[in-house]
Amino acid sequence: MNEFEVVPLRAFSDNYIWTIRDAECAAVVDPGDARPVLDYLRRENLRLAAILNTHHHADHVGGNSALLRHHRVPVFGPHDPRIAEVTNRLAEGGRMRLPHFGLEFEVMEIPGHTRTHIAFYGAEMLFCGDTLFAAGCGRLFEGTPQQMHDSLTKLTRLPDATRVYCGHEYTLSNIRFAKAADPNNQALRELEARARKLRNKDLPTLPSTIAQEKATNPFLRCAERDVIATASKYAGQPLVDPVSVLAALREWKNNF
Ligand code: ZN
Ligand code: FE
């Protein structure tokens, strides 16, 4: 296998286009905008090898067609006609080999933010779009709390060391909410200190890890006593099952 690194390209106000690269090629995850990708390829003298899409939202796929005008590459994505450019449609348990890099990814269906959202998992990396964020989760645009809970639970079964590459830099605002939802969580306070230092230097707080998310993310901690208590308080009634806790947290965060 070639040596590779993963580089964040910024797009819009807070999107990351995660770019897997070596000395010759690059593959991009969720290129919402082609411009930063084309600039990077030119500056680094790289060829595009592939595009990966996690879900159909414009800030994740908007750059597909402009990139394809310059580069003939496969586009890996979900079974969703709303992403017209996808050439290789993938479903739960499917495997894909990243051209040029020889990296193998397993595909996970993780509905919740959108109905057809997928994640790519391989080489101890998870590209999870807008489903799981550092200390938060995506809004439920098309899915139910049950689906989001199942999707997040599936992700927590990945190895602790898995690096988690999320679609947005939302960490500090997620932590602000997470502290309200999980007020006695010491790991969250430590994360906040680290994240503040990074953001003060304008550096990404990502990737996270599965271990970090299990320790700090209230949406993965819906069975913890403190989180149940604060969610119940918000809901105005005792919540007993994790899905109701997640639903209450999500609604609370929408209004936070
Ligand atoms: Zn989205
Ligand atoms: Fe997004």
CSV table of C-alpha atoms and ligand atoms in Angstrom, one decimal:
chain,number,residue,atom,x,y,z
A,1,MET,CA,0.0,0.0,0.0
A,2,ASN,CA,1.2,3.5,-0.8
A,3,GLU,CA,1.8,5.9,2.0
A,4,PHE,CA,-1.0,8.4,2.2
A,5,GLU,CA,-2.1,11.3,4.4
A,6,VAL,CA,-5.5,12.8,5.0
A,7,VAL,CA,-5.7,16.6,4.5
A,8,PRO,CA,-8.7,18.8,5.3
A,9,LEU,CA,-9.6,21.3,2.6
A,10,ARG,CA,-12.0,24.0,3.8
A,11,ALA,CA,-15.1,24.9,1.9
A,12,PHE,CA,-17.9,27.4,2.7
A,13,SER,CA,-17.9,28.5,6.3
A,14,ASP,CA,-17.3,25.2,8.1
A,15,ASN,CA,-17.2,22.3,5.7
A,16,TYR,CA,-14.2,20.0,5.4
A,17,ILE,CA,-13.5,18.2,2.2
A,18,TRP,CA,-11.3,15.4,3.5
A,19,THR,CA,-8.6,14.6,0.9
A,20,ILE,CA,-6.7,11.3,0.9
A,21,ARG,CA,-3.4,12.0,-0.9
A,22,ASP,CA,0.0,10.6,-1.7
A,23,ALA,CA,2.8,12.1,-3.9
A,24,GLU,CA,0.8,11.6,-7.1
A,25,CYS,CA,-3.0,11.4,-6.5
A,26,ALA,CA,-5.8,12.6,-4.3
A,27,ALA,CA,-9.3,11.3,-3.5
A,28,VAL,CA,-11.8,13.6,-2.1
A,29,VAL,CA,-14.7,13.0,0.3
A,30,ASP,CA,-17.8,15.3,-0.1
A,31,PRO,CA,-16.5,18.0,-2.4
A,32,GLY,CA,-19.3,20.5,-1.9
A,33,ASP,CA,-17.2,23.0,-3.8
A,34,ALA,CA,-14.8,22.2,-6.6
A,35,ARG,CA,-12.7,25.3,-6.3
A,36,PRO,CA,-10.6,24.4,-3.2
A,37,VAL,CA,-10.1,20.9,-4.6
A,38,LEU,CA,-8.9,22.2,-8.0
A,39,ASP,CA,-6.7,24.8,-6.4
A,40,TYR,CA,-5.1,22.1,-4.1
A,41,LEU,CA,-4.6,19.7,-7.0
A,42,ARG,CA,-2.9,22.3,-9.0
A,43,ARG,CA,-0.8,23.6,-6.2
A,44,GLU,CA,0.4,20.2,-5.1
A,45,ASN,CA,0.6,18.8,-8.7
A,46,LEU,CA,-1.8,15.9,-8.0
A,47,ARG,CA,-4.2,14.0,-10.1
A,48,LEU,CA,-7.7,13.3,-8.9
A,49,ALA,CA,-8.3,9.5,-8.3
A,50,ALA,CA,-11.9,9.4,-7.0
A,51,ILE,CA,-14.8,11.2,-5.4
A,52,LEU,CA,-16.6,9.8,-2.4
A,53,ASN,CA,-20.0,11.2,-1.4
A,54,THR,CA,-21.7,10.4,2.0
A,55,HIS,CA,-25.1,12.1,1.3
A,56,HIS,CA,-26.9,14.2,-1.2
A,57,HIS,CA,-26.7,17.7,0.4
A,58,ALA,CA,-25.3,20.4,-1.9
A,59,ASP,CA,-22.5,21.3,0.6
A,60,HIS,CA,-21.2,17.7,0.1
A,61,VAL,CA,-21.8,17.1,-3.6
A,62,GLY,CA,-22.0,20.5,-5.2
A,63,GLY,CA,-18.5,20.3,-6.6
A,64,ASN,CA,-18.9,16.9,-8.2
A,65,SER,CA,-19.8,18.0,-11.7
A,66,ALA,CA,-17.1,20.7,-12.0
A,67,LEU,CA,-14.5,18.2,-10.8
A,68,LEU,CA,-15.7,15.7,-13.4
A,69,ARG,CA,-15.3,18.2,-16.1
A,70,HIS,CA,-11.6,18.3,-15.4
A,71,HIS,CA,-11.0,14.7,-14.2
A,72,ARG,CA,-12.6,11.4,-15.3
A,73,VAL,CA,-12.9,9.6,-12.1
A,74,PRO,CA,-15.3,7.2,-10.4
A,75,VAL,CA,-17.8,8.7,-7.9
A,76,PHE,CA,-18.7,6.4,-5.0
A,77,GLY,CA,-21.9,7.2,-3.2
A,78,PRO,CA,-25.3,5.9,-2.0
A,79,HIS,CA,-28.2,4.6,-3.9
A,80,ASP,CA,-29.9,8.0,-4.3
A,81,PRO,CA,-30.8,9.5,-7.6
A,82,ARG,CA,-30.5,12.9,-6.0
A,83,ILE,CA,-26.7,12.5,-6.6
A,84,ALA,CA,-26.7,12.2,-10.4
A,85,GLU,CA,-22.9,11.9,-10.7
A,86,VAL,CA,-22.5,8.7,-8.7
A,87,THR,CA,-21.0,5.9,-10.9
A,88,ASN,CA,-20.6,3.3,-8.2
A,89,ARG,CA,-23.6,3.0,-5.9
A,90,LEU,CA,-23.0,1.3,-2.6
A,91,ALA,CA,-25.1,-0.3,0.1
A,92,GLU,CA,-24.6,-1.6,3.6
A,93,GLY,CA,-21.8,-4.1,3.9
A,94,GLY,CA,-20.5,-3.3,0.4
A,95,ARG,CA,-16.9,-2.9,-0.1
A,96,MET,CA,-15.0,-0.6,-2.4
A,97,ARG,CA,-11.4,-0.2,-3.4
A,98,LEU,CA,-10.1,3.3,-3.7
A,99,PRO,CA,-8.5,3.6,-7.1
A,100,HIS,CA,-4.7,4.2,-7.0
A,101,PHE,CA,-4.5,4.0,-3.2
A,102,GLY,CA,-5.5,0.3,-2.9
A,103,LEU,CA,-7.3,1.2,0.3
A,104,GLU,CA,-10.4,-0.9,1.0
A,105,PHE,CA,-13.5,0.7,2.5
A,106,GLU,CA,-16.5,-0.9,3.9
A,107,VAL,CA,-19.8,0.9,3.4
A,108,MET,CA,-22.2,1.5,6.3
A,109,GLU,CA,-25.7,2.8,5.8
A,110,ILE,CA,-26.3,5.4,8.6
A,111,PRO,CA,-29.7,7.0,8.0
A,112,GLY,CA,-30.9,9.8,10.3
A,113,HIS,CA,-29.6,13.1,8.9
A,114,THR,CA,-30.8,11.9,5.5
A,115,ARG,CA,-32.5,8.7,4.5
A,116,THR,CA,-29.7,7.4,2.3
A,117,HIS,CA,-26.6,8.7,4.2
A,118,ILE,CA,-23.6,6.3,4.1
A,119,ALA,CA,-20.2,6.2,5.8
A,120,PHE,CA,-16.9,4.8,4.5
A,121,TYR,CA,-14.8,2.8,7.0
A,122,GLY,CA,-11.4,1.5,6.3
A,123,ALA,CA,-7.7,1.7,7.3
A,124,GLU,CA,-8.9,2.8,10.8
A,125,MET,CA,-10.6,5.8,9.3
A,126,LEU,CA,-14.3,6.7,9.3
A,127,PHE,CA,-15.7,9.2,6.9
A,128,CYS,CA,-19.2,9.9,8.3
A,129,GLY,CA,-20.4,13.1,6.6
A,130,ASP,CA,-23.1,14.8,8.7
A,131,THR,CA,-24.3,11.9,10.9
A,132,LEU,CA,-21.7,11.9,13.6
A,133,PHE,CA,-19.9,15.1,14.6
A,134,ALA,CA,-17.3,15.7,17.3
A,135,ALA,CA,-19.6,15.9,20.4
A,136,GLY,CA,-22.7,16.1,18.4
A,137,CYS,CA,-24.8,14.6,15.6
A,138,GLY,CA,-26.5,15.8,12.4
A,139,ARG,CA,-30.0,17.3,12.3
A,140,LEU,CA,-32.8,14.8,11.5
A,141,PHE,CA,-33.8,16.2,8.1
A,142,GLU,CA,-35.2,12.9,6.7
A,143,GLY,CA,-34.7,10.3,9.5
A,144,THR,CA,-36.2,9.4,12.8
A,145,PRO,CA,-34.6,9.5,16.2
A,146,GLN,CA,-34.8,5.7,16.1
A,147,GLN,CA,-32.8,5.6,12.9
A,148,MET,CA,-30.2,8.1,14.2
A,149,HIS,CA,-29.9,6.1,17.4
A,150,ASP,CA,-29.3,2.9,15.4
A,151,SER,CA,-26.8,4.6,13.1
A,152,LEU,CA,-24.8,6.1,15.9
A,153,THR,CA,-24.9,2.8,17.8
A,154,LYS,CA,-23.5,1.0,14.8
A,155,LEU,CA,-20.6,3.5,14.6
A,156,THR,CA,-19.8,3.1,18.3
A,157,ARG,CA,-19.1,-0.6,17.6
A,158,LEU,CA,-16.1,0.4,15.5
A,159,PRO,CA,-12.7,0.1,17.2
A,160,ASP,CA,-11.9,2.8,19.7
A,161,ALA,CA,-8.9,4.0,17.8
A,162,THR,CA,-10.9,4.7,14.6
A,163,ARG,CA,-10.2,8.2,13.4
A,164,VAL,CA,-13.5,10.0,12.8
A,165,TYR,CA,-13.5,12.5,9.9
A,166,CYS,CA,-16.7,14.5,10.1
A,167,GLY,CA,-18.2,16.9,7.5
A,168,HIS,CA,-18.1,20.1,9.5
A,169,GLU,CA,-16.1,22.0,12.1
A,170,TYR,CA,-18.9,22.2,14.7
A,171,THR,CA,-16.9,21.0,17.7
A,172,LEU,CA,-17.0,24.1,19.9
A,173,SER,CA,-20.7,24.8,19.5
A,174,ASN,CA,-21.4,21.1,20.0
A,175,ILE,CA,-19.4,21.2,23.2
A,176,ARG,CA,-21.4,24.2,24.5
A,177,PHE,CA,-24.6,22.1,24.2
A,178,ALA,CA,-22.9,18.9,25.4
A,179,LYS,CA,-21.9,20.6,28.6
A,180,ALA,CA,-25.6,21.4,29.3
A,181,ALA,CA,-26.7,17.9,28.5
A,182,ASP,CA,-23.9,16.1,30.4
A,183,PRO,CA,-22.8,18.6,33.0
A,184,ASN,CA,-20.5,16.5,35.1
A,185,ASN,CA,-18.5,15.0,32.2
A,186,GLN,CA,-14.8,15.7,32.9
A,187,ALA,CA,-13.7,14.3,29.5
A,188,LEU,CA,-15.9,16.9,27.9
A,189,ARG,CA,-14.1,19.7,29.8
A,190,GLU,CA,-10.8,18.4,28.7
A,191,LEU,CA,-11.9,18.2,25.1
A,192,GLU,CA,-13.1,21.7,25.3
A,193,ALA,CA,-9.7,23.0,26.4
A,194,ARG,CA,-8.0,21.1,23.6
A,195,ALA,CA,-10.5,22.2,21.0
A,196,ARG,CA,-10.2,25.9,22.1
A,197,LYS,CA,-6.5,25.8,21.7
A,198,LEU,CA,-6.8,24.4,18.2
A,199,ARG,CA,-9.5,26.8,17.1
A,200,ASN,CA,-7.5,29.8,18.5
A,201,LYS,CA,-4.7,28.7,16.1
A,202,ASP,CA,-7.3,28.2,13.3
A,203,LEU,CA,-6.6,24.5,13.2
A,204,PRO,CA,-9.2,21.7,12.8
A,205,THR,CA,-10.4,19.9,15.9
A,206,LEU,CA,-10.8,16.8,13.7
A,207,PRO,CA,-10.4,13.9,13.2
A,208,SER,CA,-12.0,12.7,16.4
A,209,THR,CA,-11.9,9.1,17.5
A,210,ILE,CA,-14.6,6.6,18.4
A,211,ALA,CA,-13.2,6.5,21.9
A,212,GLN,CA,-13.4,10.3,22.2
A,213,GLU,CA,-17.0,10.3,21.0
A,214,LYS,CA,-18.0,7.6,23.4
A,215,ALA,CA,-16.6,9.6,26.2
A,216,THR,CA,-17.9,13.1,25.3
A,217,ASN,CA,-20.8,12.9,22.8
A,218,PRO,CA,-24.2,13.2,24.5
A,219,PHE,CA,-25.9,11.6,21.5
A,220,LEU,CA,-23.9,8.5,22.1
A,221,ARG,CA,-24.5,8.7,25.9
A,222,CYS,CA,-28.3,8.4,25.9
A,223,ALA,CA,-28.2,5.6,28.4
A,224,GLU,CA,-26.0,7.6,30.9
A,225,ARG,CA,-27.8,8.7,34.1
A,226,ASP,CA,-26.8,12.4,33.8
A,227,VAL,CA,-27.9,12.6,30.2
A,228,ILE,CA,-31.2,10.9,30.9
A,229,ALA,CA,-31.8,13.4,33.7
A,230,THR,CA,-31.1,16.5,31.7
A,231,ALA,CA,-33.0,15.3,28.7
A,232,SER,CA,-36.0,14.3,31.0
A,233,LYS,CA,-35.9,17.8,32.5
A,234,TYR,CA,-36.0,19.4,29.0
A,235,ALA,CA,-38.9,17.1,28.0
A,236,GLY,CA,-40.8,17.7,31.2
A,237,GLN,CA,-41.3,14.0,31.8
A,238,PRO,CA,-39.1,11.1,32.8
A,239,LEU,CA,-37.6,9.5,29.7
A,240,VAL,CA,-36.7,5.8,30.0
A,241,ASP,CA,-35.4,4.6,26.7
A,242,PRO,CA,-32.3,5.9,24.8
A,243,VAL,CA,-34.3,6.7,21.7
A,244,SER,CA,-36.6,9.1,23.6
A,245,VAL,CA,-33.5,10.6,25.2
A,246,LEU,CA,-31.9,11.1,21.8
A,247,ALA,CA,-35.1,12.7,20.4
A,248,ALA,CA,-35.3,15.1,23.4
A,249,LEU,CA,-31.6,16.0,23.1
A,250,ARG,CA,-31.9,16.6,19.3
A,251,GLU,CA,-34.9,18.9,19.8
A,252,TRP,CA,-33.3,20.7,22.7
A,253,LYS,CA,-30.1,21.3,20.7
A,254,ASN,CA,-32.2,22.6,17.7
A,255,ASN,CA,-33.5,25.3,20.1
A,256,PHE,CA,-30.3,25.8,22.2
B,1,ZN,ZN,-25.9,17.4,5.2
B,2,FE,FE,-23.2,19.3,5.6
